[in-house]
Tab-separated table of C-alpha atoms and ligand atoms in Angstrom:
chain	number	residue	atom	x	y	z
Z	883	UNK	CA	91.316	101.882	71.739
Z	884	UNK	CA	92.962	99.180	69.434
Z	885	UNK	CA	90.078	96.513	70.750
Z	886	UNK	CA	90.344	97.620	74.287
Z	887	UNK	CA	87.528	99.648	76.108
Z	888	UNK	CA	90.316	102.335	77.930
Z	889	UNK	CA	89.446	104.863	80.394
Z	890	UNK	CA	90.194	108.316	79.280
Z	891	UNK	CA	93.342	109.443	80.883
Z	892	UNK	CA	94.591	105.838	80.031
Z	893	UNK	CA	93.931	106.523	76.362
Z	894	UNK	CA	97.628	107.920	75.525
Z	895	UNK	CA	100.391	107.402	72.488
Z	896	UNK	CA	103.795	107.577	72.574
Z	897	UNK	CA	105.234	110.715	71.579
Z	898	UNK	CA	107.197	108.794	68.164
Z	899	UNK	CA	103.094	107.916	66.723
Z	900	UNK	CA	103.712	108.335	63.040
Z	901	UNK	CA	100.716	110.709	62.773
Z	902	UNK	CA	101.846	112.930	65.316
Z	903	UNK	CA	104.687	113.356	63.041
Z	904	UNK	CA	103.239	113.350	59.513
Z	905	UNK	CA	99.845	113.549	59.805
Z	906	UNK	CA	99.088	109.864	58.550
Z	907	UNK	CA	95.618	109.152	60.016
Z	908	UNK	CA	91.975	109.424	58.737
Z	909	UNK	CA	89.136	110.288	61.145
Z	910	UNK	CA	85.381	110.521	60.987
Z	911	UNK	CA	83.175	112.818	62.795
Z	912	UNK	CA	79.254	111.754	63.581
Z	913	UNK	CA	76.686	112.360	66.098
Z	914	UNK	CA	74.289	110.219	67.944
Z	915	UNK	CA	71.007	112.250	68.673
Z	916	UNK	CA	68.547	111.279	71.304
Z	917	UNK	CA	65.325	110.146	69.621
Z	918	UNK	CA	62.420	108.884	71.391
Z	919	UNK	CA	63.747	105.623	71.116
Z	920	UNK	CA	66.843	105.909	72.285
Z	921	UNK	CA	69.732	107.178	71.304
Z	922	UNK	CA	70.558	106.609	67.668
Z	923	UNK	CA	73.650	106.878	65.794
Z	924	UNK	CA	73.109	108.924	62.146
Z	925	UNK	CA	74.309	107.438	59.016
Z	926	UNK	CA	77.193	105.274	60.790
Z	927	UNK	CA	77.489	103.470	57.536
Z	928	UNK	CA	78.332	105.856	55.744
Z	929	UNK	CA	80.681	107.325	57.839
Z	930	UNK	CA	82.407	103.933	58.725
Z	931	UNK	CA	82.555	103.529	54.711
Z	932	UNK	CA	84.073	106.906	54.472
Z	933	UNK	CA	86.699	106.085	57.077
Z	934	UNK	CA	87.797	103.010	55.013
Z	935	UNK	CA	87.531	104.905	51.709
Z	936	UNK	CA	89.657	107.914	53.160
Z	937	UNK	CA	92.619	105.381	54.486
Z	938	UNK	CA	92.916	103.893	50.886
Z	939	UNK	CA	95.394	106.227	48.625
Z	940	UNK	CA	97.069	105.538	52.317
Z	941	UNK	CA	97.388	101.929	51.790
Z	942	UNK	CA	96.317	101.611	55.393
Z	943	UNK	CA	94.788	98.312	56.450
Z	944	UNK	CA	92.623	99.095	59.510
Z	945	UNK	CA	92.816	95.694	61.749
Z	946	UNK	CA	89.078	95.820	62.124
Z	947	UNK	CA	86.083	95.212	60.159
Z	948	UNK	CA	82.961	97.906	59.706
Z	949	UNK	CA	80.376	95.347	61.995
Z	950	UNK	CA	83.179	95.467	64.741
Z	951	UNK	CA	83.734	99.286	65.110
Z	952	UNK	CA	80.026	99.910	65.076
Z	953	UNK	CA	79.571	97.392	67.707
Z	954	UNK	CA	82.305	98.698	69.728
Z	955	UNK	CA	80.773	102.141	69.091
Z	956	UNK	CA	77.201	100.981	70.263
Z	957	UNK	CA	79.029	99.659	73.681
Z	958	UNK	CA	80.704	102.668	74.053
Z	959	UNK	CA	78.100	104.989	73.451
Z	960	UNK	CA	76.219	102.560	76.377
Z	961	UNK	CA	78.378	101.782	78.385
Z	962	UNK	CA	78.966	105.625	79.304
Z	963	UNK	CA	75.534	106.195	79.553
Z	964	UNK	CA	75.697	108.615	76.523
Z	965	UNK	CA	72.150	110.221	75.110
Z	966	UNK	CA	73.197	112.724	72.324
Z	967	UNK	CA	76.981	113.014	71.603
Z	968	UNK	CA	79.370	113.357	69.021
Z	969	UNK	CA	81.656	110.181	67.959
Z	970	UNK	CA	85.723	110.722	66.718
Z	971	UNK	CA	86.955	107.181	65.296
Z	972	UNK	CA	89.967	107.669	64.292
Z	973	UNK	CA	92.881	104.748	62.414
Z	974	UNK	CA	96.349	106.411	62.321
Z	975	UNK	CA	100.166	104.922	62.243
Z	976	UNK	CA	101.182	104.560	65.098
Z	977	UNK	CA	104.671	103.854	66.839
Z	978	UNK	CA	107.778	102.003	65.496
Z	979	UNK	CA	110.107	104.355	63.052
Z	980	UNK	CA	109.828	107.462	62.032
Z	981	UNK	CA	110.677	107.347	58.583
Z	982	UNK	CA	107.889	108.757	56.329
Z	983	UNK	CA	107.406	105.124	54.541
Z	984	UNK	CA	105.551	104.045	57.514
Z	985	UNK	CA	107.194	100.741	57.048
Z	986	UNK	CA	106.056	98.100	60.084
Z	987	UNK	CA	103.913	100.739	61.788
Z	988	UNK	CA	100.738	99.703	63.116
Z	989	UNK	CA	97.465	100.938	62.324
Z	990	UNK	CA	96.243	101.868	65.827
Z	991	UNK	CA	92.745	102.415	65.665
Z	992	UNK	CA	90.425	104.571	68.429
Z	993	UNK	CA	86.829	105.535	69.099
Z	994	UNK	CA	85.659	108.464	71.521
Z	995	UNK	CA	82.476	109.645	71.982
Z	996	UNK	CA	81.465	112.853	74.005
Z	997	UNK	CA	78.559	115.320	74.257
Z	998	UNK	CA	79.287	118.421	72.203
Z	999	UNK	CA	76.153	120.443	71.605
Z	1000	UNK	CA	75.770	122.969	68.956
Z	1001	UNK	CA	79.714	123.305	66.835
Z	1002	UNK	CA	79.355	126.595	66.070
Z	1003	UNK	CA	76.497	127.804	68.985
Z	1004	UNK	CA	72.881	127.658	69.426
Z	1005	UNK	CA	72.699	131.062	68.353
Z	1006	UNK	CA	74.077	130.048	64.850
Z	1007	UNK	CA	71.483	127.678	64.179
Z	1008	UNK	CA	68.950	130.596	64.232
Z	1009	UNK	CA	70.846	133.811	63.416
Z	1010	UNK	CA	73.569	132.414	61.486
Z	1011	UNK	CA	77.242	133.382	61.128
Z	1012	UNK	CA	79.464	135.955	59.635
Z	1013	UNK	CA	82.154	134.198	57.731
Z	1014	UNK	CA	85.089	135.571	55.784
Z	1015	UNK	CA	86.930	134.130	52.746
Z	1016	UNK	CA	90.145	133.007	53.714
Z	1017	UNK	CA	93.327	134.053	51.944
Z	1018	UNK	CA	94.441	130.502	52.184
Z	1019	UNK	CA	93.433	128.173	49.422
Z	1020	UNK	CA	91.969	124.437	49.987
Z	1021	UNK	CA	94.816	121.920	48.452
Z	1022	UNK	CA	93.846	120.767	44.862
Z	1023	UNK	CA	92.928	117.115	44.419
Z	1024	UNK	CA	95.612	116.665	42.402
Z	1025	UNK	CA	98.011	117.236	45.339
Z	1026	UNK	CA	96.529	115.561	48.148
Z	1027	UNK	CA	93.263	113.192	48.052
Z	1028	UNK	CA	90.853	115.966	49.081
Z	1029	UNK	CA	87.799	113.354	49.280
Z	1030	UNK	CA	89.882	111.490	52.075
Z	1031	UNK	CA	89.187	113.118	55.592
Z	1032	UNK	CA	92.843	112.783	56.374
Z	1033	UNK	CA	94.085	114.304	59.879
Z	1034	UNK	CA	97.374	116.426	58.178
Z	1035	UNK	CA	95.102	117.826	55.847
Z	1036	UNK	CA	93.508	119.794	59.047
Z	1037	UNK	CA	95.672	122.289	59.236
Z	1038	UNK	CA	94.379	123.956	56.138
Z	1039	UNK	CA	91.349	124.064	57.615
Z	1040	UNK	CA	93.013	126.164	61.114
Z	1041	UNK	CA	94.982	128.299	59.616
Z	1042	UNK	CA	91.717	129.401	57.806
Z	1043	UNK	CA	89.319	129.395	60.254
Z	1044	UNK	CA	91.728	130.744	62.727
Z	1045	UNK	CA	92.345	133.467	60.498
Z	1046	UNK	CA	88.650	134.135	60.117
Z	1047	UNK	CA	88.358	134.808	63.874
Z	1048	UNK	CA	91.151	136.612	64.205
Z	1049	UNK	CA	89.251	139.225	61.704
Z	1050	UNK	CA	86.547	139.089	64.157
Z	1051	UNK	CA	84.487	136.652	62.225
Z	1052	UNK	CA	83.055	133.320	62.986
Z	1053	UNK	CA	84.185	130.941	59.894
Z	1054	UNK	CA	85.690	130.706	57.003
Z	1055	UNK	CA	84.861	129.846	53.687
Z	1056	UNK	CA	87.904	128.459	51.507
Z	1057	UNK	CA	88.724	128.898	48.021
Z	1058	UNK	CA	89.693	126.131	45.700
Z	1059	UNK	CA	93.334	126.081	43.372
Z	1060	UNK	CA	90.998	127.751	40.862
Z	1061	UNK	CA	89.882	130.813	43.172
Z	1062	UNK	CA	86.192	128.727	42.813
Z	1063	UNK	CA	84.034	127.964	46.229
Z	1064	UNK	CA	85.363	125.413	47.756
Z	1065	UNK	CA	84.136	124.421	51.860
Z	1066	UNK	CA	84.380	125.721	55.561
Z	1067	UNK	CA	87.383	124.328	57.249
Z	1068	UNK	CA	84.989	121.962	58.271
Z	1069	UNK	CA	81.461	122.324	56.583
Z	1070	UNK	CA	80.161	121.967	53.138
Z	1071	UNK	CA	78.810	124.994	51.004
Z	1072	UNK	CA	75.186	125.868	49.786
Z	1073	UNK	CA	73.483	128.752	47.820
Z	1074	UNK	CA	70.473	129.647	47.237
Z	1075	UNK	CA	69.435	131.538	44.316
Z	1076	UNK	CA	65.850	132.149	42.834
Z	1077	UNK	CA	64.771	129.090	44.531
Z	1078	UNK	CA	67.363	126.596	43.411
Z	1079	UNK	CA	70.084	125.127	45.246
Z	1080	UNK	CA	73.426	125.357	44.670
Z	1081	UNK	CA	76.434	123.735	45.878
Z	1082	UNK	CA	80.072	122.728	44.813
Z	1083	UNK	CA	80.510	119.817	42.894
Z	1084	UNK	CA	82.774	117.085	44.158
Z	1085	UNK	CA	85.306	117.885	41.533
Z	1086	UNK	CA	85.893	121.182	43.521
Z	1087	UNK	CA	88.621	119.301	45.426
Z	1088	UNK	CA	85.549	119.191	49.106
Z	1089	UNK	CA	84.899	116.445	51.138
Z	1090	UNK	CA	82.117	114.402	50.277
Z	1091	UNK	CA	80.050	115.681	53.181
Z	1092	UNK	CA	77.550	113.477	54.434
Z	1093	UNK	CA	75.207	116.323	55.778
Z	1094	UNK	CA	75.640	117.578	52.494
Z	1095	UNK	CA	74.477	114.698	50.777
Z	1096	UNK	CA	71.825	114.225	53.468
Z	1097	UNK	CA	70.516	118.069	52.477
Z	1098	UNK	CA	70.261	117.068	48.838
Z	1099	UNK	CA	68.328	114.384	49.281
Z	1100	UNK	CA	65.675	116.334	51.370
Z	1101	UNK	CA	65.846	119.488	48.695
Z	1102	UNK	CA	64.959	117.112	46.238
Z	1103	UNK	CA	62.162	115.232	48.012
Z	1104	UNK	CA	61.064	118.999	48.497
Z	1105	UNK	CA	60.853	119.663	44.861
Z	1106	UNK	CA	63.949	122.210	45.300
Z	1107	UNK	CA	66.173	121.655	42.331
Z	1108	UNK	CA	69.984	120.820	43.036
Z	1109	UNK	CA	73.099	122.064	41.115
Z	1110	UNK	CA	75.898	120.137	41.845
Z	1111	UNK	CA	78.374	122.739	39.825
Z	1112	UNK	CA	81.428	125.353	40.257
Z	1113	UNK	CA	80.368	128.212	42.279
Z	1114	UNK	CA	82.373	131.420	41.890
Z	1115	UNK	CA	83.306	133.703	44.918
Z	1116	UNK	CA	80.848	136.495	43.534
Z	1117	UNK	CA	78.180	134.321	43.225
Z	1118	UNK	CA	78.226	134.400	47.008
Z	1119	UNK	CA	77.816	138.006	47.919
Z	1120	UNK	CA	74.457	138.247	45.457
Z	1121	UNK	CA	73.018	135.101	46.795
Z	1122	UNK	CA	69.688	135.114	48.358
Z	1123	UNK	CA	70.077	132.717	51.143
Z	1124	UNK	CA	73.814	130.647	52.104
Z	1125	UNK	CA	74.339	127.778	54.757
Z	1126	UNK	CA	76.854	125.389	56.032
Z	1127	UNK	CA	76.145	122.183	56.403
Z	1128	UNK	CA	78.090	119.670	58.230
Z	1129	UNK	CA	77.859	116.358	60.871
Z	1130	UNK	CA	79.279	118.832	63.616
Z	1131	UNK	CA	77.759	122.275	62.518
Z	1132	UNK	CA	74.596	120.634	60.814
Z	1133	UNK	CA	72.810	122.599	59.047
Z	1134	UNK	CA	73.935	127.056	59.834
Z	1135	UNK	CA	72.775	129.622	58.289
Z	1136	UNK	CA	75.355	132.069	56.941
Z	1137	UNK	CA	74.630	136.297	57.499
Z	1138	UNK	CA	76.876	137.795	55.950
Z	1139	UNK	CA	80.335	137.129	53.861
Z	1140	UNK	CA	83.517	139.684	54.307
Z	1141	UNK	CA	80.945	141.950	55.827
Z	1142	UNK	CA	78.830	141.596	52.793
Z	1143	UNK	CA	75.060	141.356	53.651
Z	1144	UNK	CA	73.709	138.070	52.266
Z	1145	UNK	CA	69.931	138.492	51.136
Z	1146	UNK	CA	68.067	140.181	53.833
Z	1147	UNK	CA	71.003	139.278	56.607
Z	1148	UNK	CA	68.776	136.483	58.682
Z	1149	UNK	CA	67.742	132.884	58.447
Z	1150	UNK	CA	66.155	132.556	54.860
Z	1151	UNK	CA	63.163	130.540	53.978
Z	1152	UNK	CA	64.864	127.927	52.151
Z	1153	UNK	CA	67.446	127.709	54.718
Z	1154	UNK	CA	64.848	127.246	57.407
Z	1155	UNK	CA	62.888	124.792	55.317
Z	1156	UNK	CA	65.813	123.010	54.937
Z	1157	UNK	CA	67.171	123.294	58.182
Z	1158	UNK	CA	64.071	121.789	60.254
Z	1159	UNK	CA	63.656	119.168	57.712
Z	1160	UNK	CA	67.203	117.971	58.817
Z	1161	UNK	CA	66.209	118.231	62.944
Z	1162	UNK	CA	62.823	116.753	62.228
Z	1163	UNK	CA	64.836	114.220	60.757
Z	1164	UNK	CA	67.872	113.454	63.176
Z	1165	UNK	CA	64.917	113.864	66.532
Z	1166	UNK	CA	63.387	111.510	64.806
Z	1167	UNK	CA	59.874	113.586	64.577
Z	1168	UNK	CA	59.098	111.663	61.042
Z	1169	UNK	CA	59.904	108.177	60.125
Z	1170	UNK	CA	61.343	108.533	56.937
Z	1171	UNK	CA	64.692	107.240	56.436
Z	1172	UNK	CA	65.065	104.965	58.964
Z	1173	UNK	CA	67.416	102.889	57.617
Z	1174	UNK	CA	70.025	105.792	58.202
Z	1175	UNK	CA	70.132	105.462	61.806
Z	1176	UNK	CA	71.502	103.190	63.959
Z	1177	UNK	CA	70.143	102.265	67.376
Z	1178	UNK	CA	71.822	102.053	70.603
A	381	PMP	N1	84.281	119.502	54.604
A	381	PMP	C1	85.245	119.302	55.515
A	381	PMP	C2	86.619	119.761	55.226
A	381	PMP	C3	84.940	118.669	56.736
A	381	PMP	O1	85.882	118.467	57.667
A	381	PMP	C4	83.612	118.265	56.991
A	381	PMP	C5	83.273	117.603	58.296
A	381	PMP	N2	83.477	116.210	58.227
A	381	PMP	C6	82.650	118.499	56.002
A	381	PMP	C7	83.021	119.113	54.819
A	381	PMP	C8	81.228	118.057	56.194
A	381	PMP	O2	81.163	116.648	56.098
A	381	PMP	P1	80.089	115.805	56.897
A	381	PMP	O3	78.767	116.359	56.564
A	381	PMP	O4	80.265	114.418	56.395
A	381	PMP	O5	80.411	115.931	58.351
């Protein structure tokens, strides 16, 4: 925390932080799986590129460089003796005034790292989830930087997926400005129809998910063709196979959407393809792409 290795009740803010007040912080989310050499971070570049990316349009300097938050990462990931875990940098303005201009605030920077197992449960993975489409729509990109992972833009994503479970179901899936697909409060979108994949484009005001882009990349060394492209709400419900993809829910299988049976209401064989391509990859049971992991 802010260059310091800090024990975890130590690792407070005052109650005046900026981003407790407005929201003014970017984060990252990643996971470190255990491989059979070690544990090995999974694309920390582009996650620590991200985080710099999303604090731009915030005109917030972070006071350290990329090779200095991975190293402190790699220590911290050691030093508590961590195999598999999930990893929450996060830059924010901290304390000095509260006016919105965040004026002589600091940037106050942190890194924790934890084990969290499967986001949305081991039974997920295999049986997939029942989402529902939220009657809240994602902000449009020309309101708020929607390709920035920016804390205050969060609470989109709970009032949907808050509102899903409430209903009794496990996720949501949110609508863009236009009433087009856009993400999961937290996860990225795919279809698949007569073989070919389908997902929103990044125009769709979505994050630029790095699971996503890490799914694309194996579709297409797979021969399965990608559309990057608007996908319309109906397009769900006669899909033959959906899935959420994301760094904490990695690759899940959707069943069914507003109670809506999607293809034959299990795990479909792209979906599966797909989906143990991505652990083969991450357990490191192939060698390709090893230049997106980091070792500990
Ligand atoms: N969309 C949103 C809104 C998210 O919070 C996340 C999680 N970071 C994703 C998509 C998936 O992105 P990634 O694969 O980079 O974790």
């Amino acid at each position: 925390m802010n260059g310091e290795f800090t024990d975890w009740e130590d690792a407070t803010t005052h109650v005046l932080t900026h981003g407790l007040h407005y929201g003014t912080g970017v984060f990252e989310g990643a996971r470190c799986y255990d491989t059979e050499n070690g544990p090995a971070l999974f694309r920390w570049d582009a996650h620590v590129d991200r985080l710099f990316d999303s604090a731009k349009p915030y005109d917030m300097e972070i006071p350290f460089s990329k090779d200095e938050l991975t190293e402190a990462t790699l220590e911290l990931i050691e030093r508590n003796d961590l195999e598999s875990c999930y990893i929450r940098p996060v830059a924010y303005y901290g304390y000095d005034q509260l006016g919105v201009s965040p004026g002589d605030c600091p940037t106050d920077v942190a890194i924790a790292a934890w084990p969290w197992g499967a986001y949305l449960g081991e039974d997920a993975l295999q049986n997939g989830i029942d989402v529902m489409i939220s009657s809240w729509r994602k902000h449009a990109s020309s309101q708020i930087p929607t390709n920035a992972k920016t804390n205050g833009l969060y609470v989109n994503s709970l009032l949907a997926g808050e509102e899903a479970r409430r209903n009794g179901y496990e996720e949501a899936i949110v609508l863009n400005k236009e009433g087009n697909v856009a993400e999961g409060p937290g996860e990225n979108v795919f279809m698949v129809r007569d073989g070919e994949l389908y997902t929103p484009a990044l125009s769709e005001s979505i994050l630029d998910g790095i699971t996503r882009d890490t799914v694309i990349t194996l579709a297409e060394e797979r021969d399965i063709p990608v559309h990057e492209t608007a996908v319309s709400r109906g397009e769900l419900n006669t899909a033959d196979e959906l899935f959420f993809t994301g760094s904490a829910a990695e690759v899940t299988p959707i069943r069914k959407v507003d109670n809506v049976v999607i293809g034959d209401g299990s795990r479909g064989p792209i979906t599966e393809e797909l989906q143990s391509a991505f652990f083969d990859l991450v357990d490191r049971r192939t060698d390709a792409h090893d230049d997106w992991f980091t070792h500990v």
